[in-house]
Coordinates of C-alpha atoms and ligand atoms in Angstrom, one line a residue:
M346 CA 127.2 76.9 35.7
Y347 CA 129.1 73.6 35.8
Q348 CA 128.4 70.5 33.7
L349 CA 126.7 67.4 35.1
E350 CA 130.0 65.5 35.8
T351 CA 131.3 68.3 38.0
N352 CA 127.9 68.8 39.8
C353 CA 127.9 65.0 40.6
I354 CA 131.1 65.7 42.6
H355 CA 130.7 69.2 43.9
G356 CA 126.9 69.9 43.7
G357 CA 125.0 70.6 47.0
Y358 CA 128.0 71.0 49.2
S359 CA 130.7 73.8 49.3
P360 CA 133.0 73.5 52.3
K361 CA 134.5 76.7 53.6
N362 CA 138.0 77.2 54.8
G363 CA 139.1 74.3 57.0
E364 CA 135.9 72.4 56.7
S365 CA 135.6 68.7 55.7
R366 CA 136.1 68.1 52.0
Q367 CA 133.6 65.3 52.0
I368 CA 129.9 65.9 52.9
P369 CA 129.9 65.4 56.7
I370 CA 127.7 62.8 58.3
I371 CA 125.6 64.4 61.0
P372 CA 124.0 61.5 62.8
S373 CA 122.1 63.6 65.3
T374 CA 118.3 63.5 65.9
T375 CA 118.3 67.0 67.6
F376 CA 119.9 70.4 67.3
K377 CA 120.6 72.8 70.2
Y378 CA 119.3 76.4 70.6
E379 CA 120.1 79.1 73.1
S380 CA 116.6 80.6 73.5
T381 CA 113.0 79.4 73.8
E382 CA 112.0 82.2 71.6
Q383 CA 114.2 81.1 68.6
M384 CA 113.1 77.5 68.9
G385 CA 109.5 78.7 68.8
R386 CA 110.1 80.7 65.6
L387 CA 111.4 77.5 64.0
F388 CA 108.2 75.7 64.8
D389 CA 106.2 78.6 63.3
L390 CA 108.3 78.4 60.1
A391 CA 109.1 82.1 60.8
E392 CA 112.8 81.1 60.7
S393 CA 114.7 78.2 59.1
G394 CA 117.0 75.9 61.0
Y395 CA 117.5 72.3 61.9
F396 CA 115.8 71.1 65.1
Y397 CA 114.8 67.4 64.6
S398 CA 116.1 65.1 61.9
R399 CA 112.7 63.7 60.9
V400 CA 111.9 67.1 59.2
G401 CA 115.5 68.0 58.2
N402 CA 119.1 66.8 58.5
P403 CA 122.1 68.6 57.0
T404 CA 123.7 65.4 55.4
C405 CA 120.4 64.5 53.8
D406 CA 119.9 68.1 52.6
H407 CA 123.3 68.3 51.0
V408 CA 122.7 65.1 49.0
A409 CA 119.1 66.2 48.1
A410 CA 120.6 69.5 46.9
R411 CA 123.1 67.6 44.8
I412 CA 120.4 65.5 43.0
T413 CA 118.2 68.7 42.7
K414 CA 121.1 70.4 40.9
L415 CA 121.6 67.5 38.5
E416 CA 117.8 67.5 37.6
G417 CA 117.8 71.3 37.2
G418 CA 115.1 71.7 40.0
A419 CA 114.5 74.4 42.6
A420 CA 114.4 72.3 45.7
G421 CA 114.2 68.6 46.7
I422 CA 114.1 66.2 49.6
L423 CA 115.3 62.6 50.4
T424 CA 112.7 60.1 51.5
S425 CA 113.1 56.6 53.1
S426 CA 112.5 54.8 49.7
G427 CA 111.4 55.3 46.2
Q428 CA 107.9 54.1 47.2
A429 CA 107.8 56.8 49.9
A430 CA 108.8 59.4 47.4
I431 CA 105.9 58.4 45.1
F432 CA 103.4 58.3 48.0
Y433 CA 104.5 61.8 49.1
A434 CA 104.5 63.2 45.5
I435 CA 100.9 62.2 45.1
V436 CA 99.5 62.8 48.6
N437 CA 101.0 66.2 48.7
L438 CA 98.3 67.2 46.2
C439 CA 95.6 64.5 46.5
K440 CA 93.2 63.8 49.4
A441 CA 90.1 61.5 49.6
G442 CA 87.8 62.3 46.7
D443 CA 90.5 63.4 44.4
H444 CA 91.8 61.7 41.2
L445 CA 95.0 61.2 39.3
I446 CA 96.1 59.9 35.9
C447 CA 98.9 57.3 35.6
T448 CA 100.4 55.5 32.6
N449 CA 100.0 51.7 32.4
E450 CA 103.7 51.3 31.9
V451 CA 104.9 51.8 35.4
Y452 CA 106.8 49.9 38.1
G453 CA 104.7 47.2 39.8
G454 CA 105.1 48.8 43.2
T455 CA 103.8 52.1 41.8
Y456 CA 100.8 50.4 40.2
N457 CA 99.9 48.7 43.5
L458 CA 100.3 51.9 45.5
I459 CA 98.0 53.8 43.2
A460 CA 95.5 51.1 42.1
V461 CA 95.1 49.4 45.5
T462 CA 96.4 51.3 48.5
L463 CA 95.6 54.9 47.5
K464 CA 92.1 53.7 46.4
K465 CA 91.5 52.5 50.0
F466 CA 92.4 56.1 51.0
G467 CA 89.6 57.4 48.6
I468 CA 92.0 58.6 45.9
E469 CA 90.8 57.4 42.5
S470 CA 92.9 56.8 39.4
T471 CA 92.7 56.3 35.6
F472 CA 95.4 54.3 33.9
L473 CA 96.2 54.9 30.2
S474 CA 99.0 53.8 27.8
V475 CA 102.1 56.0 27.1
N476 CA 100.9 55.7 23.5
S477 CA 97.6 57.4 24.2
T478 CA 96.7 60.3 21.9
N479 CA 96.4 63.8 23.3
D480 CA 92.6 63.5 23.1
E481 CA 92.6 60.2 25.1
I482 CA 94.6 61.9 27.8
K483 CA 92.3 64.9 27.8
K484 CA 89.2 62.7 28.1
A485 CA 90.6 61.1 31.2
I486 CA 90.9 64.5 33.0
Q487 CA 88.2 65.2 35.6
P488 CA 87.4 68.3 37.6
N489 CA 89.0 66.5 40.7
T490 CA 92.2 65.4 38.8
K491 CA 95.3 66.7 40.5
L492 CA 98.2 65.3 38.5
I493 CA 99.5 63.1 35.6
Y494 CA 102.1 60.5 36.6
A495 CA 104.5 58.6 34.3
E496 CA 108.0 57.1 34.0
T497 CA 110.6 58.5 31.6
V498 CA 111.6 54.8 30.8
S499 CA 109.3 52.3 32.3
N500 CA 110.4 49.5 34.6
P501 CA 110.4 46.7 33.4
S502 CA 108.8 47.2 29.9
L503 CA 111.2 50.0 28.8
A504 CA 108.4 52.1 27.2
I505 CA 109.7 55.6 26.5
L506 CA 107.5 58.6 27.4
D507 CA 107.0 61.5 25.0
I508 CA 107.6 63.9 27.9
E509 CA 106.9 67.1 25.9
R510 CA 103.6 65.8 24.6
F511 CA 102.4 64.7 28.1
A512 CA 103.6 68.0 29.6
K513 CA 101.7 70.0 27.0
V514 CA 98.4 68.3 27.6
A515 CA 98.9 68.5 31.4
H516 CA 99.7 72.2 31.3
E517 CA 96.8 73.0 28.9
N518 CA 94.6 71.6 31.6
N519 CA 96.3 73.2 34.6
L520 CA 97.8 70.0 35.8
P521 CA 101.4 69.2 36.9
L522 CA 103.3 66.3 35.2
V523 CA 105.1 64.1 37.8
I524 CA 107.9 61.9 36.4
D525 CA 109.7 59.0 37.8
N526 CA 113.2 59.3 36.3
T527 CA 114.8 56.3 38.0
F528 CA 116.0 54.4 35.0
P529 CA 117.9 57.0 32.9
T530 CA 119.0 59.2 35.9
P531 CA 119.6 62.9 35.3
I532 CA 122.8 62.0 33.4
N533 CA 120.8 60.5 30.5
C534 CA 117.6 62.6 30.7
Q535 CA 116.5 65.7 32.7
P536 CA 112.7 65.7 32.4
I537 CA 112.3 69.2 33.8
K538 CA 113.9 70.5 30.5
Y539 CA 111.0 69.0 28.6
G540 CA 108.3 70.3 30.9
A541 CA 108.1 67.9 33.9
D542 CA 107.0 69.8 37.1
I543 CA 108.0 67.2 39.7
V544 CA 110.6 64.5 39.4
I545 CA 111.0 61.6 41.7
H546 CA 113.6 58.8 42.0
S547 CA 114.2 55.5 43.5
A548 CA 117.8 56.4 44.5
T549 CA 118.1 52.7 45.4
K550 CA 118.8 52.1 41.8
Y551 CA 121.5 53.7 39.6
L552 CA 122.0 56.8 41.9
D553 CA 123.3 54.5 44.5
G554 CA 124.3 51.9 42.0
H555 CA 125.9 49.4 44.4
S556 CA 122.8 47.7 45.9
S557 CA 123.8 49.1 49.3
L558 CA 120.9 51.3 50.4
I559 CA 117.2 52.2 50.0
C560 CA 116.4 55.8 49.3
G561 CA 114.0 58.0 47.4
V562 CA 114.0 61.7 46.2
V563 CA 111.4 64.2 45.3
I564 CA 112.4 67.3 43.3
D565 CA 110.3 70.4 42.7
S566 CA 111.1 72.2 39.4
G567 CA 109.7 75.4 41.0
K568 CA 108.0 76.1 37.7
F569 CA 104.4 75.1 38.2
N570 CA 102.0 77.9 39.0
W571 CA 99.8 76.4 41.7
E572 CA 97.7 79.5 41.8
C573 CA 96.5 78.9 38.2
D574 CA 93.6 77.0 39.9
K575 CA 93.2 77.8 43.5
V576 CA 90.3 75.4 43.9
R577 CA 92.1 72.4 42.4
F578 CA 95.3 73.1 44.4
A579 CA 93.5 74.2 47.6
E580 CA 96.1 72.1 49.5
L581 CA 98.7 74.7 48.6
C582 CA 96.6 77.8 48.1
E583 CA 94.3 77.6 51.2
P584 CA 95.3 78.1 54.8
D585 CA 96.9 75.1 56.6
E586 CA 95.3 74.9 60.1
S587 CA 98.2 72.9 61.4
Y588 CA 100.4 76.0 61.0
H589 CA 98.0 78.7 62.3
G590 CA 96.5 79.3 58.8
L591 CA 99.7 79.6 56.8
I592 CA 99.3 79.7 53.0
Y593 CA 102.2 77.9 51.3
T594 CA 102.0 79.7 48.0
K595 CA 102.0 83.0 49.7
Q596 CA 104.9 82.3 52.1
F597 CA 107.1 80.1 49.9
G598 CA 106.3 81.1 46.4
N599 CA 107.6 78.8 43.7
I600 CA 108.8 76.1 46.1
A601 CA 105.5 75.9 48.0
Y602 CA 105.0 72.3 46.9
I603 CA 108.3 70.9 48.4
V604 CA 108.1 73.1 51.5
K605 CA 104.6 71.7 52.3
M606 CA 105.9 68.2 51.8
I607 CA 108.7 68.7 54.3
V608 CA 106.9 70.6 57.0
Q609 CA 103.6 68.8 56.8
L610 CA 104.1 65.2 55.3
M611 CA 107.5 64.6 56.8
R612 CA 106.3 66.0 60.1
D613 CA 103.2 63.8 60.1
I614 CA 104.3 60.6 58.2
G615 CA 108.0 60.6 58.9
A616 CA 109.4 58.6 55.9
C617 CA 112.8 60.3 56.2
N618 CA 116.2 58.9 55.4
S619 CA 119.3 58.6 57.7
A620 CA 122.5 60.7 57.6
N621 CA 124.6 57.5 57.1
N622 CA 122.6 56.4 54.0
A623 CA 122.6 59.9 52.6
Y624 CA 126.4 60.1 53.0
M625 CA 126.9 56.8 51.1
L626 CA 124.5 57.9 48.4
G627 CA 126.2 61.3 47.9
T628 CA 129.6 59.5 47.6
H629 CA 128.3 57.0 45.1
I630 CA 126.7 59.8 42.9
E631 CA 130.3 61.1 42.3
S632 CA 130.9 58.2 39.9
L633 CA 127.4 58.2 38.4
P634 CA 128.3 59.6 34.9
L635 CA 131.0 57.0 34.4
R636 CA 128.8 54.2 35.7
I637 CA 125.6 55.0 33.7
K638 CA 127.6 55.3 30.5
K639 CA 129.1 51.9 31.0
H640 CA 125.7 50.4 31.9
S641 CA 124.2 51.8 28.7
D642 CA 127.2 50.8 26.5
N643 CA 127.2 47.2 28.0
A644 CA 123.4 46.8 27.6
L645 CA 123.6 47.9 24.0
A646 CA 126.5 45.4 23.3
V647 CA 124.5 42.6 25.0
A648 CA 121.4 43.5 23.1
K649 CA 123.2 43.5 19.7
F650 CA 124.8 40.1 20.5
L651 CA 121.3 38.7 21.4
E652 CA 119.7 40.1 18.3
G653 CA 122.2 38.2 16.2
D654 CA 121.6 34.8 17.8
K655 CA 119.0 32.5 16.3
R656 CA 118.1 31.0 19.7
I657 CA 116.6 34.4 20.6
K658 CA 113.1 35.3 19.5
S659 CA 113.1 39.0 20.3
V660 CA 115.1 41.6 22.2
N661 CA 113.6 44.6 24.0
C662 CA 116.1 47.5 24.1
P663 CA 115.0 51.0 22.9
M664 CA 118.6 51.7 21.9
L665 CA 118.2 49.2 19.0
P666 CA 116.7 50.6 15.7
S667 CA 114.3 47.6 15.8
S668 CA 112.5 49.0 18.9
K669 CA 109.2 50.9 18.4
Y670 CA 110.6 53.4 20.9
Y671 CA 113.8 54.1 19.1
D672 CA 112.8 57.5 17.8
L673 CA 111.7 58.7 21.2
A674 CA 114.8 57.2 22.8
K675 CA 117.0 59.2 20.3
K676 CA 115.2 62.4 21.1
Y677 CA 115.1 62.2 24.9
L678 CA 118.0 59.8 25.6
P679 CA 120.6 60.4 22.9
N680 CA 123.6 59.3 25.1
G681 CA 122.1 56.0 26.2
I682 CA 119.3 54.8 28.5
C683 CA 120.4 52.4 31.3
G684 CA 121.5 48.8 31.8
V685 CA 118.1 47.0 31.8
I686 CA 117.0 45.0 28.8
S687 CA 114.8 42.0 28.3
F688 CA 114.7 39.2 25.7
E689 CA 112.7 36.2 24.8
L690 CA 114.3 32.8 24.2
N691 CA 112.9 30.6 21.4
A692 CA 112.3 28.0 24.1
S693 CA 110.0 26.3 26.6
K694 CA 109.8 27.3 30.2
E695 CA 112.1 24.4 31.2
K696 CA 114.8 25.4 28.7
T697 CA 114.5 29.0 29.9
I698 CA 115.0 28.0 33.5
K699 CA 118.0 25.8 32.4
F700 CA 119.5 28.9 30.7
L701 CA 119.1 31.0 33.9
D702 CA 120.5 28.3 36.2
S703 CA 123.5 27.9 33.9
L704 CA 124.6 31.5 34.2
K705 CA 127.8 31.8 36.2
L706 CA 128.8 35.5 36.3
I707 CA 125.3 36.9 36.1
S708 CA 123.4 36.3 39.3
I709 CA 119.7 35.5 39.8
A710 CA 118.3 38.5 41.7
T711 CA 115.2 40.6 41.8
H712 CA 117.1 43.8 41.9
V713 CA 118.1 46.0 38.9
A714 CA 120.4 48.9 38.3
D715 CA 123.6 48.1 40.2
A716 CA 127.2 47.3 39.3
K717 CA 126.7 43.5 39.2
S718 CA 124.9 42.0 36.3
C719 CA 121.8 40.1 37.3
A720 CA 118.9 38.2 35.6
L721 CA 115.3 37.3 36.4
H722 CA 112.7 35.1 34.9
P723 CA 109.4 37.0 35.3
A724 CA 107.2 33.9 34.8
S725 CA 109.0 32.2 37.7
H726 CA 109.6 35.3 39.8
T727 CA 107.8 38.7 39.7
H728 CA 104.8 37.3 37.8
R729 CA 104.8 33.8 39.4
Q730 CA 101.2 34.0 40.8
L731 CA 99.7 34.6 37.3
S732 CA 98.0 31.9 35.2
P733 CA 99.2 31.2 31.6
V734 CA 96.3 33.3 30.3
E735 CA 97.1 36.2 32.7
L736 CA 100.8 36.0 31.8
K737 CA 99.9 36.4 28.1
A738 CA 97.7 39.4 28.9
A739 CA 100.6 41.0 30.9
G740 CA 102.9 40.5 27.9
V741 CA 105.1 38.1 29.9
S742 CA 105.9 34.9 27.8
E743 CA 107.4 31.8 29.4
G744 CA 110.7 32.5 27.6
L745 CA 111.1 36.1 28.8
I746 CA 114.2 37.0 30.7
R747 CA 115.0 40.4 32.1
I748 CA 118.7 41.3 32.5
S749 CA 120.1 44.3 34.4
V750 CA 123.5 44.6 32.7
G751 CA 126.2 45.6 35.1
I752 CA 129.5 47.4 34.6
E753 CA 131.7 44.3 34.3
N754 CA 133.8 43.8 31.1
E755 CA 131.2 43.4 28.3
N756 CA 132.9 40.4 26.8
D757 CA 132.7 38.5 30.1
I758 CA 129.0 39.2 30.3
I759 CA 128.4 38.1 26.7
S760 CA 130.5 35.0 27.1
D761 CA 128.5 34.0 30.2
I762 CA 125.2 34.4 28.3
K763 CA 126.7 32.4 25.3
Q764 CA 127.8 29.4 27.5
A765 CA 124.4 29.3 29.3
L766 CA 122.6 29.3 25.9
D767 CA 124.9 26.5 24.7
I768 CA 124.0 24.4 27.8
A769 CA 120.2 25.2 27.6
F770 CA 120.0 24.4 23.9
S771 CA 122.3 21.3 24.0
Ligands
LIG1953 C1 112.5 50.3 42.4 C2 111.6 51.4 41.8 C3 110.7 52.1 42.6 C4 110.6 51.9 44.1 O1 111.8 52.3 44.8 P1 112.3 51.7 46.2 O2 113.5 52.5 46.5 O3 112.5 50.2 46.0 O4 111.1 51.9 47.2 C5 110.0 53.1 42.0 N1 110.1 53.3 40.7 C6 110.9 52.6 39.9 C7 111.0 52.9 38.4 C8 111.7 51.6 40.4 O5 112.5 50.9 39.6

């Protein structure tokens, strides 16, 4: 019933009389019980309660509940990293012999996980552009396809997904749409509103926002009907032998997906987070609405400055009318996107490196999405191993710079870019 800003502060934790106002840190691996019988019921999932922090910790659960509330989901969990969240989100539905569809425009780590590592596990994939037509998406669907995966705003190319269109094609074919909503955060876009079924985050980015911890989140909208195709979703609709033949959809209804993830994947794989990390994340989320607005405003101011400078060849920022994603950005992200933008200098590799090395306030770092502005030269850093021909195919020119605009004063950031341009072009 409250608005987003209020839920960032109060969501997921309501202290009772005399209890701590802040979410308490419970750094305990284990929880005590008075009877053998009761502990047995917990292991049978006949009763709920904490017993071992790998499968559940109160601090982690409060923070997961806060983010779930912000996304408008039914239930969610914290994982050890964003990568772990993506792995769980996929493997909760896919086993060897299964298939998934993923957009081309995704984070490099996601691409490697799906194209290389999951392939070794026998999980096949088809990659297609966010600009694919409905027919092209439909053609990629196979009888063994289990999900469609995409990013709201892609890292680093900043492509914007037409969430409603992808959700429609997915649902017409009995498939869930899994969305990585890391860049906009639930403050700027809530994919579940537009039909996403599962939302994941690298909370390492804006949710934390201070480059102080690694954490992931998986959120279940509770809206997908897994029983629409009991063969396709046998993982949820058929008995689980590791729980005496329990059927998740029967026992846990609309949150079957997330419950299975906790009691099976967390139990067996163990990519959980710590109470200390969760506490810090929960606290940092309190200021998220203020921070993400400043990130978006600063990024737009920097993008406008760059667009007006002759030494700049092109600027990639979907908040600018010149972007081919401007209309989609206006529809799904009317209040702003995030702090990440990229641009191309009208210059050789040497001049581009000189520009980067002349920055004083903006630091050279591979991270994105925290309070401090930072910059990266993909041709020298993330895409260093690629040949000039491969760089061209990947759309990475020698003059390309990616900036994660922080929340410092916007004029200080722009002045820093200006003085570095003056040195590079002198
Ligand atoms: C960073 C990132 C990830 C991976 O998250 P980690 O917390 O670093 O494991 C996944 N998706 C996107 C969009 C990211 O930016």
